[in-house]
């Protein structure tokens, strides 16, 4: 017994949806060179409470965050044992998303480089990266203030 026309269309639509969706997901990952993106939620006051439990071992490590429902991305970097830096990971030259390297951030578009505090190391970008104030409770929570 074959499947009905209605079932066939339903199944085909499901499969087609999957095929269409996959490249979108791959393209999204490609924007940040395959980096894992952690979705976070901001309060109405623009405050993010981020639990870093088990995430950062060494200074200089970074995590790419995306604020839910906004598309806003933040590169959270462990500065030292007691503090974190939250940078806007968008190149100040022409707006490409930066790639986190071990000790710097690199622009894949025209080669600008920024240190882990957001200062320009190499042009053509001339303006430092934007940043957000952070607080670390010394245990597991980093608070990021978007305003
Ligand atoms: S957009 Fe980053 S160097 Fe041009």
XYZ file of N, CA and C and ligand atoms in Angstrom:
445
model
N 0.822 -1.187 0.000
C 0.000 0.000 0.000
C 0.876 1.264 0.000
N 0.633 2.182 -0.912
C 1.410 3.423 -0.952
C 0.877 4.439 0.036
N 1.612 5.526 0.158
C 1.127 6.572 1.039
C 0.204 7.495 0.261
N -0.690 8.121 0.969
C -1.633 9.017 0.301
C -0.897 10.269 -0.183
N -1.501 10.938 -1.130
C -0.934 12.181 -1.665
C -0.712 13.196 -0.549
N -1.690 13.248 0.377
C -1.596 14.206 1.482
C -0.392 13.886 2.370
N -0.204 12.568 2.678
C 0.933 12.163 3.512
C 2.253 12.446 2.793
N 2.262 12.178 1.467
C 3.484 12.399 0.686
C 3.911 13.879 0.747
N 2.925 14.740 0.546
C 3.219 16.181 0.574
C 3.724 16.594 1.964
N 3.090 16.031 3.002
C 3.489 16.355 4.367
C 4.944 15.938 4.627
N 5.273 14.664 4.227
C 6.630 14.152 4.450
C 7.646 14.909 3.610
N 7.297 15.213 2.369
C 8.199 15.946 1.497
C 8.470 17.331 2.069
N 7.439 17.945 2.592
C 7.600 19.280 3.176
C 8.529 19.227 4.373
N 8.380 18.167 5.181
C 9.251 18.029 6.347
C 10.699 17.875 5.927
N 10.951 16.995 4.936
C 12.309 16.772 4.464
C 12.860 18.045 3.835
N 12.049 18.695 3.026
C 12.495 19.931 2.384
C 12.848 20.974 3.434
N 12.041 21.030 4.482
C 12.316 21.983 5.546
C 13.678 21.729 6.142
N 13.999 20.450 6.343
C 15.305 20.102 6.904
C 16.431 20.510 5.980
N 16.246 20.282 4.677
C 17.298 20.616 3.708
C 17.502 22.121 3.650
N 16.428 22.855 3.720
C 16.544 24.312 3.678
C 17.175 24.841 4.954
N 16.799 24.226 6.065
C 17.304 24.712 7.344
C 18.804 24.498 7.530
N 19.295 23.340 7.092
C 20.694 23.017 7.366
C 21.694 24.068 6.894
N 21.589 24.518 5.633
C 22.548 25.546 5.216
C 22.455 26.816 6.061
N 21.254 27.124 6.529
C 21.105 28.315 7.368
C 21.901 28.137 8.644
N 21.770 26.950 9.241
C 22.520 26.683 10.471
C 24.016 26.720 10.178
N 24.431 26.088 9.063
C 25.845 26.100 8.728
C 26.359 27.507 8.467
N 25.555 28.304 7.793
C 25.977 29.674 7.531
C 26.119 30.463 8.817
N 25.197 30.229 9.759
C 25.289 30.938 11.027
C 26.585 30.564 11.732
N 26.916 29.269 11.704
C 28.156 28.847 12.355
C 29.347 29.452 11.627
N 29.242 29.605 10.303
C 30.331 30.143 9.527
C 30.642 31.588 9.858
N 29.636 32.326 10.326
C 29.843 33.724 10.693
C 30.884 33.867 11.779
N 30.944 32.896 12.658
C 31.897 32.997 13.755
C 32.944 31.897 13.628
N 33.186 31.477 12.404
C 34.189 30.463 12.116
C 33.982 29.203 12.945
N 32.720 28.792 13.111
C 32.431 27.550 13.799
C 32.475 27.642 15.301
N 32.659 28.832 15.849
C 32.718 28.978 17.301
C 31.367 28.655 17.916
N 31.403 28.083 19.087
C 30.178 27.797 19.820
C 29.580 29.117 20.286
N 28.272 29.269 20.094
C 27.605 30.489 20.524
C 26.651 30.143 21.657
N 26.810 30.805 22.777
C 25.979 30.539 23.942
C 24.903 31.613 24.026
N 23.653 31.184 24.003
C 22.545 32.141 24.053
C 22.280 32.533 25.505
N 22.223 33.825 25.756
C 21.975 34.340 27.103
C 20.765 35.275 27.055
N 20.208 35.523 28.218
C 19.046 36.403 28.310
C 19.407 37.640 29.109
N 18.977 38.779 28.625
C 19.205 40.038 29.349
C 17.907 40.457 30.026
N 18.033 41.051 31.196
C 16.846 41.580 31.880
C 16.375 42.829 31.137
N 15.226 43.360 31.521
C 14.725 44.589 30.895
C 15.679 45.760 31.130
N 16.450 45.657 32.195
C 17.417 46.728 32.500
C 18.730 46.535 31.736
N 18.810 45.500 30.912
C 20.029 45.268 30.138
C 21.134 44.609 30.935
N 20.756 43.763 31.894
C 21.750 43.080 32.725
C 21.709 41.587 32.404
N 22.890 41.029 32.179
C 23.009 39.589 31.919
C 23.741 38.966 33.097
N 23.155 37.948 33.666
C 23.823 37.162 34.717
C 24.230 35.860 34.057
N 25.521 35.656 33.916
C 26.009 34.500 33.173
C 26.773 33.556 34.088
N 26.304 32.317 34.156
C 26.962 31.319 34.998
C 28.128 30.710 34.232
N 29.325 30.934 34.723
C 30.528 30.471 34.018
C 31.061 29.161 34.560
N 30.296 28.537 35.431
C 30.755 27.314 36.101
C 31.402 26.327 35.124
N 32.667 26.046 35.348
C 33.399 25.056 34.546
C 33.758 25.493 33.144
N 33.561 26.757 32.800
C 33.777 27.191 31.414
C 35.160 27.765 31.124
N 35.739 28.445 32.092
C 37.008 29.120 31.831
C 38.100 28.544 32.732
N 39.127 28.015 32.112
C 40.238 27.494 32.920
C 41.346 28.531 33.041
N 41.702 29.142 31.929
C 42.857 30.043 31.911
C 42.487 31.456 31.462
N 43.286 32.393 31.904
C 43.126 33.769 31.432
C 43.325 33.793 29.920
N 42.578 34.653 29.258
C 42.677 34.758 27.804
C 41.655 33.913 27.069
N 41.005 32.993 27.771
C 39.973 32.189 27.108
C 38.726 33.033 26.897
N 37.996 32.732 25.824
C 36.810 33.519 25.514
C 35.622 32.661 25.134
N 34.443 33.205 25.344
C 33.192 32.563 24.930
C 32.364 33.594 24.178
N 31.774 33.139 23.084
C 30.921 34.025 22.302
C 29.478 33.868 22.773
N 28.895 34.954 23.233
C 27.521 34.946 23.720
C 26.630 35.661 22.720
N 25.380 35.238 22.666
C 24.389 35.959 21.858
C 23.180 36.233 22.738
N 22.804 37.490 22.813
C 21.664 37.873 23.648
C 20.385 37.467 22.937
N 19.604 36.640 23.616
C 18.376 36.071 23.070
C 17.462 37.149 22.478
N 16.946 36.882 21.298
C 15.987 37.758 20.613
C 16.534 39.112 20.187
N 17.846 39.278 20.187
C 18.392 40.567 19.753
C 19.434 40.410 18.643
N 20.103 39.272 18.585
C 21.198 39.096 17.632
C 22.488 39.744 18.113
N 22.432 40.445 19.237
C 23.623 41.098 19.795
C 24.597 40.047 20.311
N 25.829 40.141 19.874
C 26.848 39.189 20.320
C 27.881 39.882 21.201
N 28.399 39.116 22.130
C 29.389 39.621 23.087
C 30.488 38.579 23.212
N 31.731 39.025 23.144
C 32.849 38.112 23.395
C 33.270 38.311 24.844
N 33.008 37.294 25.656
C 33.377 37.351 27.070
C 34.722 36.671 27.236
N 35.669 37.418 27.785
C 37.040 36.921 27.904
C 37.478 36.967 29.365
N 38.085 35.883 29.803
C 38.624 35.860 31.166
C 39.915 36.674 31.177
N 39.883 37.785 31.900
C 41.044 38.684 31.934
C 42.093 38.148 32.910
N 41.653 37.846 34.113
C 42.525 37.241 35.123
C 41.625 36.485 36.093
N 42.176 36.057 37.203
C 41.411 35.220 38.131
C 40.161 35.910 38.656
N 40.169 37.246 38.667
C 39.062 37.973 39.300
C 38.272 38.901 38.392
N 38.558 38.863 37.092
C 37.808 39.785 36.238
C 37.668 39.266 34.809
N 36.645 39.799 34.169
C 36.323 39.429 32.787
C 36.155 40.687 31.950
N 36.403 40.538 30.656
C 36.185 41.617 29.705
C 35.064 41.185 28.769
N 34.132 42.090 28.487
C 33.046 41.796 27.556
C 33.171 42.752 26.377
N 33.524 42.211 25.223
C 33.783 43.039 24.038
C 32.695 42.866 22.984
N 32.495 43.914 22.208
C 31.666 43.831 21.009
C 32.550 43.168 19.941
N 32.219 41.950 19.490
C 33.107 41.239 18.564
C 32.937 41.659 17.107
N 32.615 42.912 16.892
C 32.398 43.426 15.538
C 33.529 44.402 15.195
N 34.204 44.130 14.094
C 35.346 44.949 13.671
C 34.922 46.390 13.439
N 35.720 47.310 13.951
C 35.400 48.731 13.826
C 35.804 49.300 12.462
N 36.394 48.469 11.601
C 36.720 48.946 10.260
C 35.460 48.950 9.392
N 34.925 47.757 9.104
C 33.716 47.703 8.273
C 32.682 46.716 8.775
N 32.818 46.300 10.025
C 31.738 45.550 10.654
C 31.733 44.040 10.531
N 32.825 43.425 10.163
C 32.858 41.959 10.115
C 32.973 41.397 11.530
N 32.434 40.197 11.705
C 32.546 39.565 13.024
C 33.950 39.007 13.199
N 34.512 39.272 14.380
C 35.894 38.885 14.659
C 35.992 37.432 15.075
N 37.160 36.880 14.882
C 37.449 35.503 15.277
C 38.398 35.553 16.463
N 38.070 34.804 17.502
C 38.939 34.769 18.694
C 40.113 33.839 18.426
N 41.296 34.391 18.519
C 42.511 33.584 18.471
C 43.017 33.470 19.905
N 44.134 32.777 20.109
C 44.573 32.558 21.493
C 44.762 33.868 22.256
N 45.512 34.802 21.698
C 45.818 36.029 22.442
C 45.326 37.304 21.780
N 44.481 37.179 20.793
C 43.969 38.366 20.118
C 42.703 38.019 19.354
N 42.062 39.047 18.801
C 40.877 38.852 17.954
C 41.259 39.288 16.545
N 40.880 38.494 15.569
C 41.285 38.752 14.189
C 40.060 38.982 13.309
N 40.180 39.937 12.424
C 39.104 40.180 11.472
C 39.375 39.380 10.198
N 38.420 38.537 9.790
C 38.629 37.723 8.593
C 38.496 38.520 7.295
N 37.990 39.753 7.381
C 37.732 40.513 6.150
C 38.974 41.216 5.605
N 39.641 42.031 6.434
C 40.799 42.782 5.939
C 41.999 42.682 6.869
N 41.932 41.783 7.832
C 43.115 41.464 8.636
C 43.379 42.298 9.877
N 42.471 43.151 10.288
C 42.717 43.904 11.523
C 42.841 42.938 12.698
N 43.607 43.371 13.692
C 43.753 42.573 14.904
C 43.575 43.465 16.123
N 42.983 42.896 17.152
C 42.714 43.613 18.405
C 43.226 42.770 19.557
N 43.737 43.437 20.598
C 44.139 42.647 21.759
C 42.898 42.261 22.561
N 43.092 41.514 23.630
C 41.953 40.986 24.381
C 41.272 42.043 25.250
N 41.790 43.270 25.201
C 41.098 44.381 25.855
C 40.375 45.235 24.821
N 40.516 44.889 23.534
C 39.831 45.603 22.463
C 40.670 46.651 21.753
N 41.928 46.812 22.162
C 42.803 47.816 21.542
C 43.295 47.327 20.167
N 43.378 48.248 19.216
C 43.843 47.877 17.876
C 45.325 47.511 17.918
N 45.647 46.326 17.397
C 47.046 45.908 17.269
C 47.536 46.120 15.842
N 46.581 45.940 14.903
C 46.949 46.014 13.479
C 45.742 46.510 12.693
N 45.948 47.453 11.787
C 44.874 48.005 10.969
C 44.497 47.085 9.840
N 43.575 47.553 9.018
C 43.153 48.939 8.807
C 42.232 49.536 9.890
N 41.669 48.750 10.789
C 40.826 49.352 11.831
C 41.675 50.323 12.656
N 41.047 51.411 13.080
C 41.762 52.412 13.890
C 41.111 52.626 15.245
N 39.860 52.196 15.345
C 39.083 52.454 16.564
C 39.021 51.182 17.412
N 39.237 51.303 18.723
C 39.142 50.121 19.593
C 37.733 49.529 19.583
N 37.633 48.289 20.023
C 36.330 47.633 20.095
C 35.487 48.234 21.212
N 34.178 48.196 21.017
C 33.282 48.592 22.085
C 33.322 47.541 23.184
N 33.001 47.967 24.400
C 32.981 46.994 25.484
C 31.842 47.282 26.456
N 31.621 46.343 27.336
C 30.556 46.453 28.332
C 31.174 46.266 29.712
N 30.628 46.958 30.672
C 31.096 46.814 32.053
C 30.717 45.424 32.565
N 31.620 44.832 33.326
C 31.346 43.510 33.897
C 31.651 43.518 35.389
N 31.036 42.587 36.081
C 31.360 42.328 37.483
C 31.430 40.817 37.645
N 32.394 40.370 38.444
C 32.527 38.941 38.724
C 32.373 38.747 40.227
N 31.524 37.798 40.614
C 31.288 37.579 42.051
C 32.384 36.741 42.703
N 33.388 36.371 41.932
C 34.494 35.597 42.475
C 34.194 34.107 42.544
N 32.971 33.735 42.153
C 32.608 32.305 42.200
C 32.205 31.835 40.805
N 30.916 31.965 40.486
C 30.419 31.422 39.218
C 29.639 32.406 38.350
N 29.441 33.614 38.807
C 28.571 34.500 38.039
C 29.295 35.752 37.554
N 29.227 35.946 36.244
C 29.705 37.195 35.656
C 28.466 38.000 35.269
N 28.424 39.234 35.695
C 27.321 40.117 35.329
C 27.823 41.069 34.254
N 27.056 41.161 33.183
C 27.407 42.055 32.074
C 26.322 43.119 31.989
N 26.754 44.370 31.954
C 25.809 45.497 31.905
C 25.798 46.052 30.482
N 24.692 45.882 29.804
C 24.601 46.354 28.411
C 24.402 47.862 28.329
N 23.923 48.476 29.404
C 23.682 49.937 29.381
C 24.644 50.646 30.305
S 36.121 44.843 8.416
Fe 37.677 44.223 9.781
S 39.512 44.859 8.841
Fe 37.965 45.500 7.485
